[in-house]
Amino acid sequence: MTQTPSSPPAAAPRPGARAALRALAIAATLPYIALKTAWILGSRVGIPVGSPLLDHRTTMVVANGFTILMDSAVVVLALLLTRAWGRRVPAWLLVLPMWVASGLLLPIMTGYPLQLVVGLAHGDGPGSGGPSFLDGWVFGVVYGGFILQGLALGTLFALYARDRWGHLWRGALRDLPPSPTGPALRTTAAIATLLALAPAVMHLVWATGSTAGVAEGAIADRNHVSYVMEALNALFPAVAASGVLLLAFRRRSALPLAVPLALAWGGSAASACWGGWMSLAALATAGNPSEQTTPAMMLTYGVQMLLGALVVTLGGHFLSERAAVAPVRPPGRPRATPAARPSGARA
């Protein structure tokens, strides 16, 4: 008789390890929140004279208030991932904010260290290339905090997801059973790949130094540092597409199932959320013709968001199907024991 593949549960890290990661994630939000709060209250610490940030006081207050709320969500997530009540939260209520957090933090976690290296090699730095709107040390404080948040929160989520849903990505691609939705999965994967081509190509073109479709005001600010982010923005859609293609056309691959799922998660999150963030930033420059985002840029950001939404929906459907055919007992629920037999009874 065939049985659902299973393996002994991995030993959970000591509670102190998760508590330390939680403390690190929360502590890493404090410099950013303190800096933004100071700006809302009127301080100009870290903002040089003549910075365009000082031109629109109301917009600055609203934007900083919004980003404070976003960073404060890290505190909530860190608690949710390490407290007993966090296990009772509906999956979507945790997964969606974590997907958004991954999408906003991954480009910074990968891009900022690369920017520092490239900047040192070419004499550029974050915020260089045009009129500086922030003092250089602000980038180190803010992005350094984001990197720590991403590392701590990402580790906590990986541990939480392993404990709660680890059975869903156990095994290799070749171990997946045939699925009645296989044709639909392959069709959707092909559509996602076609969608990924547009932003990947555009960002790659911009990474080579082309100004085609770039806003006039942004051209003067382009340098080797900004080209790093364009290259990464070209990479993330390709990563998302590769993840769903591996899932859809798995054939006899010995690749662990966790690999394409991680690629689809990270690539779709970074593509969609960074595209959405850049679209929001474009609204702030809508009144300035020289800095207004071009139709080509807005279309690229829009396709990124569409790609991310399609891939994450596809991944959710895939995991839901897996959960339906391979249910397991929830973590922490005691295993059922057979009724006691009278002494001497035959088994």
Coordinates of C-alpha atoms in Angstrom, one line a residue:
M1 CA 0.0 0.0 0.0
T2 CA 1.4 3.4 -1.0
Q3 CA 1.7 6.1 1.6
T4 CA 2.1 9.8 1.5
P5 CA 5.9 10.6 1.6
S6 CA 6.8 11.9 5.0
S7 CA 9.9 12.4 7.0
P8 CA 10.6 13.0 10.7
P9 CA 10.0 16.6 11.7
A10 CA 13.2 18.6 11.8
A11 CA 14.5 19.6 15.2
A12 CA 13.1 23.1 16.0
P13 CA 15.7 25.8 16.9
R14 CA 15.9 26.7 20.5
P15 CA 13.3 29.3 21.5
G16 CA 16.2 31.7 22.3
A17 CA 17.4 31.7 18.7
R18 CA 14.0 32.8 17.4
A19 CA 13.7 35.4 20.2
A20 CA 17.1 36.8 19.2
L21 CA 16.0 37.0 15.6
R22 CA 12.8 38.7 16.6
A23 CA 14.7 41.3 18.7
L24 CA 17.1 41.9 15.8
A25 CA 14.2 42.5 13.4
I26 CA 12.5 44.9 15.7
A27 CA 15.7 46.8 16.7
A28 CA 16.5 47.2 13.0
T29 CA 13.3 49.2 12.4
L30 CA 14.2 51.8 15.1
P31 CA 16.7 54.0 13.2
Y32 CA 14.4 54.3 10.2
I33 CA 11.3 55.0 12.3
A34 CA 13.2 57.5 14.4
L35 CA 14.6 59.3 11.3
K36 CA 11.2 59.5 9.6
T37 CA 9.5 60.7 12.8
A38 CA 12.1 63.4 13.2
W39 CA 11.4 64.6 9.6
I40 CA 7.7 64.7 10.2
L41 CA 8.3 66.8 13.3
G42 CA 10.3 69.3 11.3
S43 CA 13.9 68.2 11.8
R44 CA 16.3 68.4 8.8
V45 CA 18.8 65.9 10.1
G46 CA 20.3 64.1 7.1
I47 CA 18.6 66.5 4.6
P48 CA 21.0 68.9 3.0
V49 CA 20.1 72.5 2.1
G50 CA 18.4 72.7 -1.2
S51 CA 17.1 69.2 -1.2
P52 CA 13.9 68.7 -3.2
L53 CA 12.5 66.9 -0.2
L54 CA 12.0 70.3 1.4
D55 CA 9.9 71.7 -1.4
H56 CA 6.7 69.9 -0.6
R57 CA 6.2 69.8 3.2
T58 CA 2.7 68.1 3.1
T59 CA 3.8 65.4 0.6
M60 CA 6.8 64.7 2.7
V61 CA 4.8 64.3 5.9
V62 CA 2.2 62.0 4.3
A63 CA 4.9 59.9 2.6
N64 CA 7.0 59.5 5.7
G65 CA 3.9 58.6 7.8
F66 CA 3.0 55.9 5.3
T67 CA 6.5 54.4 5.3
I68 CA 6.6 54.5 9.1
L69 CA 3.5 52.3 9.1
M70 CA 5.1 50.0 6.5
D71 CA 8.2 49.5 8.6
S72 CA 6.1 49.1 11.8
A73 CA 4.5 46.1 10.1
V74 CA 7.9 44.4 10.5
V75 CA 7.4 44.4 14.2
V76 CA 3.9 42.8 13.9
L77 CA 5.3 40.1 11.5
A78 CA 8.2 39.4 13.8
L79 CA 5.8 38.8 16.7
L80 CA 3.4 36.8 14.6
L81 CA 6.2 34.4 13.5
T82 CA 7.5 33.7 17.0
R83 CA 4.4 33.6 19.2
A84 CA 2.0 30.7 19.7
W85 CA -1.0 32.8 18.5
G86 CA 0.8 33.2 15.2
R87 CA 0.1 29.6 14.3
R88 CA -3.6 30.3 14.4
V89 CA -3.5 33.1 11.9
P90 CA -5.1 32.3 8.5
A91 CA -2.4 31.5 5.9
W92 CA -3.2 34.4 3.6
L93 CA -3.1 36.9 6.4
L94 CA 0.6 36.0 6.9
V95 CA 1.7 35.0 3.5
L96 CA 0.6 38.2 1.7
P97 CA 2.4 40.7 4.0
M98 CA 5.5 38.5 3.9
W99 CA 5.4 38.3 0.1
V100 CA 5.2 42.1 0.0
A101 CA 8.0 42.5 2.6
S102 CA 10.1 40.1 0.5
G103 CA 9.5 42.1 -2.6
L104 CA 10.5 45.4 -1.1
L105 CA 13.5 44.1 0.8
L106 CA 15.1 41.7 -1.6
P107 CA 16.2 44.4 -4.2
I108 CA 17.7 46.3 -1.3
M109 CA 19.4 43.3 0.3
T110 CA 21.0 42.3 -3.1
G111 CA 21.4 45.7 -4.7
Y112 CA 22.8 47.9 -1.9
P113 CA 26.0 45.8 -1.3
L114 CA 26.6 45.5 -5.1
Q115 CA 26.0 49.3 -5.4
L116 CA 28.7 49.9 -2.7
V117 CA 31.2 47.7 -4.5
V118 CA 30.5 49.3 -7.9
G119 CA 30.4 52.8 -6.4
L120 CA 33.8 52.3 -4.8
A121 CA 35.2 51.1 -8.1
H122 CA 33.9 54.0 -10.1
G123 CA 33.8 56.8 -7.5
D124 CA 30.0 56.8 -7.3
G125 CA 27.8 56.2 -4.3
P126 CA 24.2 56.0 -3.3
G127 CA 22.6 59.3 -4.2
S128 CA 25.5 60.5 -6.3
G129 CA 25.3 61.5 -10.0
G130 CA 23.0 64.5 -9.5
P131 CA 21.8 66.9 -6.8
S132 CA 21.9 65.0 -3.5
F133 CA 18.6 64.9 -1.7
L134 CA 20.0 63.1 1.4
D135 CA 23.3 63.1 3.2
G136 CA 25.4 60.0 2.3
W137 CA 25.2 58.5 5.8
V138 CA 21.4 58.3 5.7
F139 CA 21.7 55.6 3.0
G140 CA 23.9 53.5 5.1
V141 CA 21.7 53.7 8.2
V142 CA 18.4 53.1 6.3
Y143 CA 19.6 50.4 3.9
G144 CA 21.7 48.7 6.6
G145 CA 18.6 48.5 8.7
F146 CA 16.6 47.1 5.8
I147 CA 19.2 44.4 5.2
L148 CA 19.1 43.3 8.9
Q149 CA 15.3 43.3 8.8
G150 CA 15.3 41.1 5.7
L151 CA 17.8 38.6 7.1
A152 CA 16.0 38.3 10.5
L153 CA 12.5 38.3 9.1
G154 CA 13.4 36.0 6.3
T155 CA 15.0 33.5 8.6
L156 CA 12.0 33.6 11.0
F157 CA 9.5 33.1 8.1
A158 CA 11.6 30.2 6.7
L159 CA 11.5 28.4 10.1
Y160 CA 7.8 29.2 10.6
A161 CA 6.9 28.0 7.0
R162 CA 8.9 24.8 7.5
D163 CA 7.1 24.0 10.7
R164 CA 3.6 24.7 9.3
W165 CA 3.8 23.9 5.6
G166 CA 7.1 22.1 5.1
H167 CA 5.3 18.9 3.9
L168 CA 4.1 20.8 0.8
W169 CA 7.6 21.2 -0.8
R170 CA 9.1 18.0 0.5
G171 CA 10.8 15.9 -2.2
A172 CA 12.0 16.5 -5.8
L173 CA 10.2 17.7 -8.9
R174 CA 10.2 14.2 -10.3
D175 CA 8.2 13.0 -7.2
L176 CA 5.2 15.2 -8.1
P177 CA 2.2 13.1 -9.1
P178 CA 0.4 13.8 -12.4
S179 CA -2.1 16.7 -12.0
P180 CA -5.4 17.3 -13.9
T181 CA -4.5 21.0 -13.9
G182 CA -1.1 20.3 -15.6
P183 CA -2.2 21.7 -19.0
A184 CA -3.5 24.9 -17.3
L185 CA -0.3 25.2 -15.3
R186 CA 1.9 24.9 -18.4
T187 CA -0.2 27.5 -20.3
T188 CA -0.1 29.9 -17.4
A189 CA 3.7 29.4 -17.1
A190 CA 4.1 30.2 -20.8
I191 CA 2.0 33.4 -20.4
A192 CA 4.1 34.4 -17.3
T193 CA 7.3 33.9 -19.3
L194 CA 6.0 36.1 -22.1
L195 CA 5.1 38.8 -19.6
A196 CA 8.5 38.6 -18.0
L197 CA 10.2 39.3 -21.2
A198 CA 9.0 42.9 -21.4
P199 CA 10.3 44.3 -18.1
A200 CA 13.4 42.1 -18.3
V201 CA 14.4 43.5 -21.7
M202 CA 13.5 47.1 -20.8
H203 CA 15.5 47.1 -17.6
L204 CA 18.4 45.3 -19.3
V205 CA 18.4 48.1 -22.0
W206 CA 18.5 50.7 -19.3
A207 CA 21.2 48.9 -17.4
T208 CA 23.5 49.2 -20.5
G209 CA 23.1 53.0 -20.3
S210 CA 20.4 53.6 -22.9
T211 CA 18.0 56.5 -22.1
A212 CA 15.2 55.3 -24.4
G213 CA 11.9 55.8 -22.6
V214 CA 13.6 57.3 -19.5
A215 CA 12.2 60.5 -17.9
E216 CA 14.2 63.6 -18.7
G217 CA 14.8 64.4 -15.1
A218 CA 16.1 61.0 -14.3
I219 CA 18.7 60.9 -17.1
A220 CA 21.1 63.3 -15.2
D221 CA 21.0 61.1 -12.1
R222 CA 22.0 57.9 -13.8
N223 CA 25.4 56.4 -13.0
H224 CA 27.1 53.1 -12.4
V225 CA 25.3 52.7 -9.1
S226 CA 21.8 53.1 -10.7
Y227 CA 22.8 50.6 -13.5
V228 CA 23.2 47.9 -10.8
M229 CA 19.5 48.3 -9.8
E230 CA 18.4 48.2 -13.4
A231 CA 20.3 45.0 -13.9
L232 CA 18.7 43.4 -10.9
N233 CA 15.3 44.6 -12.0
A234 CA 16.0 42.7 -15.3
L235 CA 17.0 39.6 -13.3
F236 CA 13.9 39.3 -11.0
P237 CA 11.3 38.8 -13.8
A238 CA 13.6 36.1 -15.3
V239 CA 13.9 34.4 -11.9
A240 CA 10.1 34.4 -11.5
A241 CA 9.6 32.9 -14.9
S242 CA 12.2 30.3 -14.4
G243 CA 10.5 29.2 -11.2
V244 CA 7.1 28.6 -12.8
L245 CA 8.6 27.0 -15.9
L246 CA 10.4 24.4 -13.7
L247 CA 7.1 23.7 -11.9
A248 CA 5.2 23.4 -15.1
F249 CA 7.7 21.4 -17.2
R250 CA 9.2 19.3 -14.4
R251 CA 9.6 16.0 -16.3
R252 CA 12.1 13.9 -14.5
S253 CA 14.1 16.6 -12.7
A254 CA 15.8 15.7 -9.5
L255 CA 15.8 19.3 -8.4
P256 CA 14.3 19.8 -5.0
L257 CA 10.8 21.2 -5.2
A258 CA 11.7 24.0 -2.7
V259 CA 14.0 25.5 -5.4
P260 CA 11.5 26.5 -8.0
L261 CA 9.0 27.6 -5.3
A262 CA 11.7 29.9 -3.8
L263 CA 12.5 31.3 -7.3
A264 CA 8.9 32.0 -8.0
W265 CA 8.4 33.6 -4.6
G266 CA 11.4 35.9 -4.7
G267 CA 11.2 36.8 -8.3
S268 CA 7.5 37.5 -8.4
A269 CA 7.6 39.5 -5.1
A270 CA 10.5 41.7 -6.2
S271 CA 9.1 42.3 -9.6
A272 CA 5.6 43.2 -8.5
C273 CA 6.3 45.1 -5.3
W274 CA 9.2 47.1 -6.7
G275 CA 7.1 47.9 -9.8
G276 CA 4.3 49.0 -7.5
W277 CA 6.6 51.1 -5.4
M278 CA 8.1 52.9 -8.4
S279 CA 4.6 53.5 -9.7
L280 CA 3.7 55.2 -6.4
A281 CA 6.9 57.2 -6.5
A282 CA 5.8 58.4 -10.0
L283 CA 2.7 59.9 -8.6
A284 CA 4.8 62.3 -6.5
T285 CA 6.5 63.7 -9.6
A286 CA 3.3 63.9 -11.7
G287 CA 3.3 67.7 -11.4
N288 CA 6.9 68.2 -12.6
P289 CA 7.2 67.7 -16.4
S290 CA 11.0 67.2 -16.2
E291 CA 10.7 64.4 -13.7
Q292 CA 7.4 62.9 -14.8
T293 CA 7.6 59.1 -15.4
T294 CA 7.3 58.3 -19.1
P295 CA 4.6 55.9 -20.6
A296 CA 7.4 53.4 -21.2
M297 CA 8.4 53.3 -17.6
M298 CA 4.8 53.1 -16.3
L299 CA 4.1 50.3 -18.7
T300 CA 7.2 48.4 -17.6
Y301 CA 6.2 48.8 -13.9
G302 CA 2.6 47.8 -14.7
V303 CA 3.7 44.6 -16.5
Q304 CA 6.0 43.8 -13.5
M305 CA 3.0 44.0 -11.2
L306 CA 0.9 41.8 -13.5
L307 CA 3.6 39.3 -13.7
G308 CA 4.0 39.1 -10.0
A309 CA 0.3 38.8 -9.4
L310 CA 0.0 36.0 -11.9
V311 CA 3.0 34.0 -10.6
V312 CA 2.0 34.3 -6.9
T313 CA -1.6 33.2 -7.8
L314 CA -0.2 30.3 -9.7
G315 CA 2.0 29.3 -6.8
G316 CA -0.9 29.6 -4.3
H317 CA -3.0 27.3 -6.5
F318 CA -0.2 24.8 -6.8
L319 CA 0.3 24.6 -3.0
S320 CA -3.4 24.4 -2.4
E321 CA -3.6 21.4 -4.7
R322 CA -0.6 19.9 -2.9
A323 CA -2.3 20.4 0.5
A324 CA -5.5 18.8 -0.8
V325 CA -3.7 15.5 -1.8
A326 CA -1.1 15.4 1.0
P327 CA -2.8 16.5 4.3
V328 CA -0.8 16.2 7.5
R329 CA -1.6 16.8 11.1
P330 CA -1.1 20.4 12.2
P331 CA 2.1 21.0 14.2
G332 CA 1.7 20.4 17.9
R333 CA -1.4 18.2 17.6
P334 CA -0.8 14.9 19.5
R335 CA -0.7 11.8 17.4
A336 CA -3.7 9.5 17.9
T337 CA -2.9 6.4 19.9
P338 CA -4.7 3.0 19.6
A339 CA -7.0 2.0 22.3
A340 CA -5.4 0.0 25.1
R341 CA -5.7 -3.8 24.8
P342 CA -6.2 -6.2 27.7
S343 CA -3.0 -7.7 29.0
G344 CA -2.0 -10.7 26.9
A345 CA -4.3 -9.9 24.0
R346 CA -3.0 -10.8 20.5
A347 CA -2.1 -7.9 18.2

